[in-house]
Short mmCIF file of C-alpha atoms in Angstrom, two decimals:
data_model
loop_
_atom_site.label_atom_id
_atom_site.label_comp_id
_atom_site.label_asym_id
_atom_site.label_seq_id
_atom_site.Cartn_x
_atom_site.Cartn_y
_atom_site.Cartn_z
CA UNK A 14 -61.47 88.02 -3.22
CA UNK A 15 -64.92 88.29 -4.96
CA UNK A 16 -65.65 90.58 -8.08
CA UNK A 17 -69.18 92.32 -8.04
CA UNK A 18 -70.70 93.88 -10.97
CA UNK A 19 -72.57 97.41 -10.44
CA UNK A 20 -76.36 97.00 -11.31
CA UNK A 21 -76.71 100.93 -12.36
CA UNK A 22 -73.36 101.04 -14.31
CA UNK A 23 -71.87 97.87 -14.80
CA UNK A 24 -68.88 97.92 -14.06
CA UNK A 25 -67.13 95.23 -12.41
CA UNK A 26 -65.10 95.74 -9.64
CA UNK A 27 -63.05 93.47 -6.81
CA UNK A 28 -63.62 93.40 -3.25
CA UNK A 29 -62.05 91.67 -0.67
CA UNK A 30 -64.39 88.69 1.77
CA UNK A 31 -64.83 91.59 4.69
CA UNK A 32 -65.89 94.17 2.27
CA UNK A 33 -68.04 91.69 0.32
CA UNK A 34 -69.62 90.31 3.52
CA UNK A 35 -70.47 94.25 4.61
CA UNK A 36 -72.17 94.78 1.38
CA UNK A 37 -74.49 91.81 1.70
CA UNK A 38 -75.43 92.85 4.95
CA UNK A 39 -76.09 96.24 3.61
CA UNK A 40 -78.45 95.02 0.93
CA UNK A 41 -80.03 91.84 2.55
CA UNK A 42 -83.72 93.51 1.81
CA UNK A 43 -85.91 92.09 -0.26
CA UNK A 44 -86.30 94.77 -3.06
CA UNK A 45 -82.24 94.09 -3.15
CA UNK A 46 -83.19 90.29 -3.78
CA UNK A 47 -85.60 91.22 -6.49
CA UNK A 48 -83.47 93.81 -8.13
CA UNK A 49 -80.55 90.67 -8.26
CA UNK A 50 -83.00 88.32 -9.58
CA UNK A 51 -84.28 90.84 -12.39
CA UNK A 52 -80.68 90.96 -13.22
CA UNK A 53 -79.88 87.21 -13.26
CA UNK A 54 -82.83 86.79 -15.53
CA UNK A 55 -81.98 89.29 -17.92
CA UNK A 56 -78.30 88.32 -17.96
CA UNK A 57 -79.09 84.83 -18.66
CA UNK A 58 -81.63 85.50 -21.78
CA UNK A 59 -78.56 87.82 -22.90
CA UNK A 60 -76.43 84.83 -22.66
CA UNK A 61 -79.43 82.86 -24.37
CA UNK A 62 -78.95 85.32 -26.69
CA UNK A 63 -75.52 85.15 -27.70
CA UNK A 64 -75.14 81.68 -27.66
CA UNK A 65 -77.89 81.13 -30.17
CA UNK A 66 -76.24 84.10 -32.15
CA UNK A 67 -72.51 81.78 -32.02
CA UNK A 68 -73.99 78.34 -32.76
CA UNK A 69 -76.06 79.44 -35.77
CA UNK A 70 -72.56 81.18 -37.02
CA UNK A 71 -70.72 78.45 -36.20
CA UNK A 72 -73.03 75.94 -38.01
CA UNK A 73 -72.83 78.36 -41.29
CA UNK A 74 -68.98 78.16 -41.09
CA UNK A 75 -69.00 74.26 -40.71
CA UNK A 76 -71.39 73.66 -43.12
CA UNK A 77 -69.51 76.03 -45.70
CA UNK A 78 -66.03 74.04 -44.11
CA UNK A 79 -67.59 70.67 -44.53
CA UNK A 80 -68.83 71.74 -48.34
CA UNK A 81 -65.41 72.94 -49.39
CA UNK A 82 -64.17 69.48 -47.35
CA UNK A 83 -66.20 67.46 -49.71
CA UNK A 84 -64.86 69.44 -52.73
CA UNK A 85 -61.42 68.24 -51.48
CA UNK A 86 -62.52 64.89 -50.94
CA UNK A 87 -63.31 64.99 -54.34
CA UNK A 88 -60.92 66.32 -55.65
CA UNK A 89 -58.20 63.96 -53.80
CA UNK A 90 -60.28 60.42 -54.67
CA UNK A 91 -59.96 61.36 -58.95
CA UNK A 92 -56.14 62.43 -57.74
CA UNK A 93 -55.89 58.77 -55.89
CA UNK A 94 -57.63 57.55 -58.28
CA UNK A 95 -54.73 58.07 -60.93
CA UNK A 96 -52.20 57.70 -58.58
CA UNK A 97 -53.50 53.80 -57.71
CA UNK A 98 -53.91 53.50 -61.33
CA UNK A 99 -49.82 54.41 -61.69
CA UNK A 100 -49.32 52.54 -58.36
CA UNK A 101 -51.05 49.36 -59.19
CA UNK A 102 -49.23 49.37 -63.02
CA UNK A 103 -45.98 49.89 -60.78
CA UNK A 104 -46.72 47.33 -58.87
CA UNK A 105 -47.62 44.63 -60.96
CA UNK A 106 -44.41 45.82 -62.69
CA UNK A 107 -42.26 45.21 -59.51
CA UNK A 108 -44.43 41.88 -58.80
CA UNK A 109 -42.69 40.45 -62.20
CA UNK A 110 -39.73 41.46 -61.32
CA UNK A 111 -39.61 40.02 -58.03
CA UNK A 112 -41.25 36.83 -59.17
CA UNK A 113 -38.50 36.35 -61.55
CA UNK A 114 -35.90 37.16 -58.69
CA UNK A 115 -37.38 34.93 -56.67
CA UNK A 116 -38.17 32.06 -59.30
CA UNK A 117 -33.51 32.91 -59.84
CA UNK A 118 -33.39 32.65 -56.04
CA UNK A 119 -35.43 29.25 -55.84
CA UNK A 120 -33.68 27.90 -58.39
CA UNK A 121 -30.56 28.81 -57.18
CA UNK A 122 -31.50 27.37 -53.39
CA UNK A 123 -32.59 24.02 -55.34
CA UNK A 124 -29.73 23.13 -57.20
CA UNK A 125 -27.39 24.39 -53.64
CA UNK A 126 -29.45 21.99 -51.86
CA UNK A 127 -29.17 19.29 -54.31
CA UNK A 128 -25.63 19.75 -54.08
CA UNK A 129 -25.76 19.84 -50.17
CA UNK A 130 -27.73 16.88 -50.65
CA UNK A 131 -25.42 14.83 -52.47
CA UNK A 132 -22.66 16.60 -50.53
CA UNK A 133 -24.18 14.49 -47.24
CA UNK A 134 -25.01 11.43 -49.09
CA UNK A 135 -21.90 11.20 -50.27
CA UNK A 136 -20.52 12.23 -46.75
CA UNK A 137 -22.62 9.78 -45.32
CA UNK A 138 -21.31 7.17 -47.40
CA UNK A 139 -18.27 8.04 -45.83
CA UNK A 140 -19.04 8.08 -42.51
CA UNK A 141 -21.10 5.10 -42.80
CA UNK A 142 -17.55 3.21 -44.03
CA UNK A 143 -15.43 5.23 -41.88
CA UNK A 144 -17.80 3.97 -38.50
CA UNK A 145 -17.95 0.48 -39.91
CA UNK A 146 -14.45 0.24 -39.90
CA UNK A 147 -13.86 1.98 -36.36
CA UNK A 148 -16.68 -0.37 -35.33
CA UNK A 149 -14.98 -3.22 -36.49
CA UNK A 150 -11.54 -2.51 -34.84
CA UNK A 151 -13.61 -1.55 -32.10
CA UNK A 152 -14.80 -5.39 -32.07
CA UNK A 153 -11.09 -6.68 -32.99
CA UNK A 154 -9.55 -4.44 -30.13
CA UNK A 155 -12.27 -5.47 -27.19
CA UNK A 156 -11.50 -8.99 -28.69
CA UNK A 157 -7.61 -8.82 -27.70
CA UNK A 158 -8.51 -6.62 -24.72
CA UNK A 159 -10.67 -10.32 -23.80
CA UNK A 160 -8.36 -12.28 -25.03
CA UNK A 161 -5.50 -10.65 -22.85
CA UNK A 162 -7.38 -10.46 -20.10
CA UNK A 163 -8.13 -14.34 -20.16
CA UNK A 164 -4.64 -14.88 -20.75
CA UNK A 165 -3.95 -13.05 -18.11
CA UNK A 166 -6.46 -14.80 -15.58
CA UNK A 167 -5.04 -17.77 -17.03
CA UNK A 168 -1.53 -16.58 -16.18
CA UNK A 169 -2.46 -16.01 -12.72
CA UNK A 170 -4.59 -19.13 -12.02
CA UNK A 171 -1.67 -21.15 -13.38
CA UNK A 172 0.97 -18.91 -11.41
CA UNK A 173 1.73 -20.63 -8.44
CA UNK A 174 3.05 -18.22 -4.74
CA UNK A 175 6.91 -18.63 -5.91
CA UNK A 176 6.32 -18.13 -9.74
CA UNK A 177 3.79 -14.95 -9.30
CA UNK A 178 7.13 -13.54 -6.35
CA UNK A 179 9.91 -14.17 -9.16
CA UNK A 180 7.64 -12.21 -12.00
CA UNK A 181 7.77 -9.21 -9.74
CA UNK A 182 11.56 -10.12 -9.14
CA UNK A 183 11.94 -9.99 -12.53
CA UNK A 184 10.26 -7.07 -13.30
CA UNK A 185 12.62 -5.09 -10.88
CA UNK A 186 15.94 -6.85 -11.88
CA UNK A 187 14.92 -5.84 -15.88
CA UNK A 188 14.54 -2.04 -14.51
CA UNK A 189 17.38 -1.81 -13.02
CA UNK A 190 19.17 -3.26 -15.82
CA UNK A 191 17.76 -0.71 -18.00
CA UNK A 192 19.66 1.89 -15.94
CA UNK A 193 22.87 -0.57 -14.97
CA UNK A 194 25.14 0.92 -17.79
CA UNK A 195 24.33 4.60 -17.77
CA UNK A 196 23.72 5.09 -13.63
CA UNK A 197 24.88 2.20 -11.78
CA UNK A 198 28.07 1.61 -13.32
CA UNK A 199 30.25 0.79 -9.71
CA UNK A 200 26.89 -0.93 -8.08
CA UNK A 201 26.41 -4.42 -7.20
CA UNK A 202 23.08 -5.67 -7.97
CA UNK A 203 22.50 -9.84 -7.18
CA UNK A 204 20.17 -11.81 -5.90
CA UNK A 205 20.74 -13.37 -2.20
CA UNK A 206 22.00 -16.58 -2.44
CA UNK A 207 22.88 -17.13 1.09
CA UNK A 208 20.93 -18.95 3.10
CA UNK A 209 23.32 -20.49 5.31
CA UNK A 210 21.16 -18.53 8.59
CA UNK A 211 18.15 -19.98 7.38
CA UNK A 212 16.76 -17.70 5.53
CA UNK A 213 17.83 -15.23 2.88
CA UNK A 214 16.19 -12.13 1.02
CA UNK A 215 15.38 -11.67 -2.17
CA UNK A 216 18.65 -9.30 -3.77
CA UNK A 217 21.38 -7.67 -2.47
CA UNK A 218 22.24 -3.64 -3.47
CA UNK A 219 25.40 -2.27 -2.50
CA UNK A 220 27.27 0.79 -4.35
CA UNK A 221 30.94 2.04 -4.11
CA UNK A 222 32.93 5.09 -4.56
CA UNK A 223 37.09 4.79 -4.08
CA UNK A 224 36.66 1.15 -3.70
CA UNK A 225 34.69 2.12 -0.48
CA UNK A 226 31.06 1.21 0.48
CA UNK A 227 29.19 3.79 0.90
CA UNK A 228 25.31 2.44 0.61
CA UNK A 229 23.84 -1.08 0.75
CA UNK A 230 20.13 -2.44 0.77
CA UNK A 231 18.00 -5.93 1.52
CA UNK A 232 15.28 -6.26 -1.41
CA UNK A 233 12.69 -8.43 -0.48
CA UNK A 234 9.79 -8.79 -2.95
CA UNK A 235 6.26 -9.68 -2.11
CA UNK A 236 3.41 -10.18 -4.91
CA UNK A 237 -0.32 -11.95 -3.96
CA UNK A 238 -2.43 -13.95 -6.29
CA UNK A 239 -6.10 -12.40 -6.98
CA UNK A 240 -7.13 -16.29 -6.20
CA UNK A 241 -5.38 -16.54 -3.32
CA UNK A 242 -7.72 -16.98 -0.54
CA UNK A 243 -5.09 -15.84 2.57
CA UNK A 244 -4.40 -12.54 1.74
CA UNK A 245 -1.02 -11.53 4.00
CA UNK A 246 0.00 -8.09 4.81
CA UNK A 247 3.34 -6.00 4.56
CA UNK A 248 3.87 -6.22 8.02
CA UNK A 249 3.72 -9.73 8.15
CA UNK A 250 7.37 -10.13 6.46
CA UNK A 251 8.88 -6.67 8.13
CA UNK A 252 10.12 -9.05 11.18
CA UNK A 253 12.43 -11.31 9.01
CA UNK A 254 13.32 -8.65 6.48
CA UNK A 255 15.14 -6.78 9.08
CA UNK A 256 16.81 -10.13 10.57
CA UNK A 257 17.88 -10.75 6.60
CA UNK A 258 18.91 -7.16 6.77
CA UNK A 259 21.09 -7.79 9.63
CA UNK A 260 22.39 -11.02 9.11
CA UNK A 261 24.15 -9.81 5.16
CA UNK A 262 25.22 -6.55 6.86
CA UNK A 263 22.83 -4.43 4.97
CA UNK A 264 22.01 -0.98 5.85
CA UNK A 265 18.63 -0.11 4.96
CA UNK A 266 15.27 -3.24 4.06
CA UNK A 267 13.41 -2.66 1.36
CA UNK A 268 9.93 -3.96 1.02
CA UNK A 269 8.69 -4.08 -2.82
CA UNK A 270 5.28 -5.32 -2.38
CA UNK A 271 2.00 -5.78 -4.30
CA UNK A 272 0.19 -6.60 -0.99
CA UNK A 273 -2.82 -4.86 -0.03
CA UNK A 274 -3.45 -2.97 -3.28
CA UNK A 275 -6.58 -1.45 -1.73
CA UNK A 276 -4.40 0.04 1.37
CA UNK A 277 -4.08 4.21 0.44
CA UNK A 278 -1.29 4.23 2.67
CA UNK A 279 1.02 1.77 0.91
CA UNK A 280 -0.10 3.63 -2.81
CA UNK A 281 0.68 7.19 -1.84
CA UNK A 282 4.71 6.68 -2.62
CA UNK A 283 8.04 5.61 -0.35
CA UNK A 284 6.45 4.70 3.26
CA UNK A 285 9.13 4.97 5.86
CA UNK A 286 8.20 2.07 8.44
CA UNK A 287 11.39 3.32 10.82
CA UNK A 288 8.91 3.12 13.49
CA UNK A 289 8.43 -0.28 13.45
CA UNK A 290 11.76 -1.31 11.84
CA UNK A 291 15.02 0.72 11.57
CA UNK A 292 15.60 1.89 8.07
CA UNK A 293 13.06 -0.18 6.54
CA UNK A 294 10.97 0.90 3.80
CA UNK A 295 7.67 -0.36 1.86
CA UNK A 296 7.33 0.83 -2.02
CA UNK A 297 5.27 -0.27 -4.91
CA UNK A 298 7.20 -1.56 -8.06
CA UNK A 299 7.08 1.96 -9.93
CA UNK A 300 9.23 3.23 -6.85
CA UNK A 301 12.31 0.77 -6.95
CA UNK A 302 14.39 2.93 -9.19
CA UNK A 303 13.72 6.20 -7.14
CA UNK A 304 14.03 4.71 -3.75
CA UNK A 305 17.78 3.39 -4.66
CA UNK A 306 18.37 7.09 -6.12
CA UNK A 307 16.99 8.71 -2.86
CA UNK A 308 18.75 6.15 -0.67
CA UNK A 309 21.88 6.35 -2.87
CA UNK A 310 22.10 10.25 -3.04
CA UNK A 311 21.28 10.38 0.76
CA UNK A 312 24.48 8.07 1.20
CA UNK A 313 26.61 10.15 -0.91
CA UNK A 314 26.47 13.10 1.47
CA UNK A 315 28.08 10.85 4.22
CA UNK A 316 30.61 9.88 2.18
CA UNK A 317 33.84 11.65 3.74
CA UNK A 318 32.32 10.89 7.04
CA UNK A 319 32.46 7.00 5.86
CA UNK A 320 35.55 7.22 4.57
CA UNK A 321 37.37 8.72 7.75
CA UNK A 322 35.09 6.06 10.20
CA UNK A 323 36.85 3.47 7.64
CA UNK A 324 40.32 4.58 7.99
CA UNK A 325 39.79 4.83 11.91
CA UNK A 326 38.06 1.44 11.91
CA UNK A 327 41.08 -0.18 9.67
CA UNK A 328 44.15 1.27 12.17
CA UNK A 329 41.76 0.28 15.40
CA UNK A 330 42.07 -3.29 13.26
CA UNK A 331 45.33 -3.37 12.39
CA UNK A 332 45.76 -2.80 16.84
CA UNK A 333 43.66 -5.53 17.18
CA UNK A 334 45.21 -7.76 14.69
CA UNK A 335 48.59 -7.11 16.00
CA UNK A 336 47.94 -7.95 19.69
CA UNK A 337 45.74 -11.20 18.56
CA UNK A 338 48.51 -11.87 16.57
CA UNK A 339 50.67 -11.62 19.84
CA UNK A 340 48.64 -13.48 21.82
CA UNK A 341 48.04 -15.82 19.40
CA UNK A 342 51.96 -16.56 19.13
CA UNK A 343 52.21 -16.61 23.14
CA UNK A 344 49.56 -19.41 23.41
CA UNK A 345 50.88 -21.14 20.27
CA UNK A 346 54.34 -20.99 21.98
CA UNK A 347 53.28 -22.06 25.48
CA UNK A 348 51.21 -25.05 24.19
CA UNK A 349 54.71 -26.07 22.07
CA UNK A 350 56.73 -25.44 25.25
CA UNK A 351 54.39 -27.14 27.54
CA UNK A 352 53.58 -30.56 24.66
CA UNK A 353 57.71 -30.30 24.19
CA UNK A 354 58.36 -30.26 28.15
CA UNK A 355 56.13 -33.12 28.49
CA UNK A 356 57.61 -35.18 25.37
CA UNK A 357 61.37 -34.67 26.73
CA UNK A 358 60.12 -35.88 30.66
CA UNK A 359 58.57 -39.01 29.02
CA UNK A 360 61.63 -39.66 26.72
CA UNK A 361 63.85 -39.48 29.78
CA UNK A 362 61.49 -41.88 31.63
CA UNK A 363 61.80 -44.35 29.17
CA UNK A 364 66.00 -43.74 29.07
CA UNK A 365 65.23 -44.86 32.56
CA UNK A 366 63.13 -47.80 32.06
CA UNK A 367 65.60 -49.11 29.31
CA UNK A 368 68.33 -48.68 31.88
CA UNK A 369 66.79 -50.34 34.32
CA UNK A 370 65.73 -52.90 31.96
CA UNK A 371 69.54 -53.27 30.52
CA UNK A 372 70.92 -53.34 34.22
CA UNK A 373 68.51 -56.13 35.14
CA UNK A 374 69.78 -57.95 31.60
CA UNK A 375 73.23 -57.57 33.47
CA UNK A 376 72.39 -58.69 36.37
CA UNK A 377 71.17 -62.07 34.02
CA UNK A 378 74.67 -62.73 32.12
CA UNK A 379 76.37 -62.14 35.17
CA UNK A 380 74.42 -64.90 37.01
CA UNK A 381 74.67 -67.25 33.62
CA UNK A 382 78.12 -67.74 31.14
CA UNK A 383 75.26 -69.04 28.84
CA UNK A 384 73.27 -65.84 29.53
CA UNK A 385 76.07 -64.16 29.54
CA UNK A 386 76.78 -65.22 25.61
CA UNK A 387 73.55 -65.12 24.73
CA UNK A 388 73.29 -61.33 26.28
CA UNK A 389 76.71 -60.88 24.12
CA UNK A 390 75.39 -62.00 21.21
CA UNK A 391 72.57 -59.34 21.34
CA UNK A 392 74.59 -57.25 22.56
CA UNK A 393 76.46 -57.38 19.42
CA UNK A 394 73.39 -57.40 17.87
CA UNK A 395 71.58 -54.60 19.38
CA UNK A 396 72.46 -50.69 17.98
CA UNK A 397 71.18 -47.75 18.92
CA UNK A 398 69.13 -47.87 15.24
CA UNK A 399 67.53 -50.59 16.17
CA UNK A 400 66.89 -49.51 19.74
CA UNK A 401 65.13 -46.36 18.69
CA UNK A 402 63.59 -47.65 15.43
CA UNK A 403 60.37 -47.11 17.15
CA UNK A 404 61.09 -44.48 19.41
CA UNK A 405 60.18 -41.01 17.76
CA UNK A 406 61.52 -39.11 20.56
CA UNK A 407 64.74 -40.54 21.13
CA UNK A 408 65.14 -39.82 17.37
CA UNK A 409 64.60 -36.50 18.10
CA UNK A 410 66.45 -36.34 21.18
CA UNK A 411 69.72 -38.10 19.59
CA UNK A 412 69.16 -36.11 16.20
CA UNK A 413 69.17 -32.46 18.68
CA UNK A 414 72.28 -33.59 20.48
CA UNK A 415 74.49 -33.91 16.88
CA UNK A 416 74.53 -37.47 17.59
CA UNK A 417 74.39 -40.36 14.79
CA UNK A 418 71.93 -42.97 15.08
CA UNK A 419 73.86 -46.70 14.05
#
């Protein structure tokens, strides 16, 4: 839309781009161009005109503005100049006063710091004694830790393979002990003395219920000197553990060992070694309490079952001791039958040979009256006493029959 301005009137009125464009090709001539330039120049000396006519009234109002600016200027600098006056008296007022709160403040911060201050010195003091005494039982306690260890390394350099196995024999025997009284009151606890196979473990375990064993175990204890230069492994005493085990009649081999401290395997608890060994087990020493309480409680559950196998196993005996008693008597008998057989066919075999011997005597006195009275006179002489003096089995024989010997 574009808004033209009549040149005769002057009014201004709007017309759209086709009705504009018709009009400049209506009045494209060159008077029109002269009339519109007449017109631009006048219009512009117009606005000449009233802008000179707006900036010399606006420069009257500013400069009466800026004059009655100054009088306020004026006016407010005497009106500040009291009011700094009051200010500055206020001021210096309120800069006493604070100096004097803060000299009270200073003061105040001085004499708490000179008590903080000989709050930490003497704190200090304090701690300096306190650490000088902790230091000092620090020095006294590393010098028995030293001491105890040397002892110790002395201990085991003088230890020799038998005395360093009976301190770890020791050690167990004086924990169960501790518990003997209280929670093994029926148990049997004792070292193997037995060595009549060869070789014998280290202690025996065996408990009872009703007089009836019900749970029994081979100890064997194994401890290693740091010095010792052949270091030896559990499973180099499992063989002869389980023949120990065997040979006392023991149910389950226990292996308390200090062997192969570095070995996770051995330090994680109770290590079933079944698979090499039937009811075998390796433990550390903190473990030979609880292994006896699981073994022990384990046993308890088979109790009845024990019991009855007992009572089955004592009548299958009693059999068995019956007919070996039997047997026993039939051999017994037959030997005395047979030794007394053979006694009475020798006795009568030497009746024989004394009869033939007296019949050839006979035979003598007949042939000879001085034979004869000689034969008479031991004859006379002889008695069956005498004739068996020496002869234990015609005693017997002539003692059976009723028969006394003169």
């Amino acid at each position: 839309m574009e808004n033209i301005k009549c040149p005769h009137c002057g009014e201004i009125f709007t017309i759209d781009e086709s009705g504009y464009a018709a009009i400049v090709s209506q009045i494209k001539d060159k008077e029109f161009n002269k009339q519109v330039a007449q017109n631009k120049k006048d219009l512009e000396e117009k606005q000449e005109s009233l802008i000179q006519n707006a900036v010399l009234k606006a420069k009257n109002e500013s400069d009466n503005e800026i004059a009655r600016l100054k009088e306020h200027i004026k006016d407010l600098e005497t009106k500040g100049q009291i009011f700094s006056t009051q200010k500055n008296a206020e001021i210096q007022e309120l800069k006493k006063e604070k100096e004097i709160a803060v000299k009270e403040a200073v003061r105040d911060e001085q004499e708490k710091i000179k008590d903080l201050e000989n709050q930490i010195s003497s704190n200090k003091l304090k701690y300096d004694l306190e650490l000088n005494k902790k230091e000092e039982l620090h020095v006294e306690e590393l010098k028995r830790k030293d001491e105890e260890i040397e002892r110790i390394k002395d201990f085991k350099l003088k230890q020799s393979t038998k005395m360093i196995g009976e301190s770890l024999e020791k050690y167990c025997e004086t924990e169960f002990n501790k518990l003997r009284a209280t929670g093994f009151q029926t148990a049997y606890f004792e070292k193997d003395n037995d060595a009549r196979s060869g070789s014998k473990g280290d202690y025996i375990f065996k408990d009872y219920a009703d007089d009836v064993e019900y749970i029994s175990i081979m100890f064997e204890m194994k401890n290693e000197n740091d010095e010792t230069k052949t270091k030896h492994k559990n499973e180099d005493f499992f063989k002869e553990l389980d023949k120990d085990r065997n040979e006392k009649g023991c149910e389950y081999a226990v292996l308390v060992s200090m062997l192969e401290s570095d070995n996770e395997y051995y330090n994680t608890g109770i290590v079933d070694v079944s698979y090499r060994y039937p009811k075998m087990y390796v433990i550390r020493p903190q473990f030979f309490i609880p292994v006896i309480t699981f073994l022990r409680n384990a046993a308890k559950n088979t109790l009845s079952v024990k019991k009855e196998l007992l009572e089955i196993q004592n009548r299958n005996i009693d059999v068995s001791t019956f007919e070996a008693s039997l047997l026993d008597f039939k051999d017994k008998f037959g030997r005395n039958y047979n030794l007394a057989n053979k006694k009475f066919n020798t006795a009568i075999e030497e009746i024989d040979k004394t009869i033939t011997h007296l019949q050839k005597v006979k035979e003598e006195l007949l042939a000879s009256d001085n034979q004869l009275r000689l034969a008479n006179n031991k004859l006379e002489d002889l008695t069956i006493k005498k004739l068996t003096k020496n002869n234990e089995t015609m005693q017997k024989l002539f003692k059976e029959s009723g028969t006394e010997i003169k």
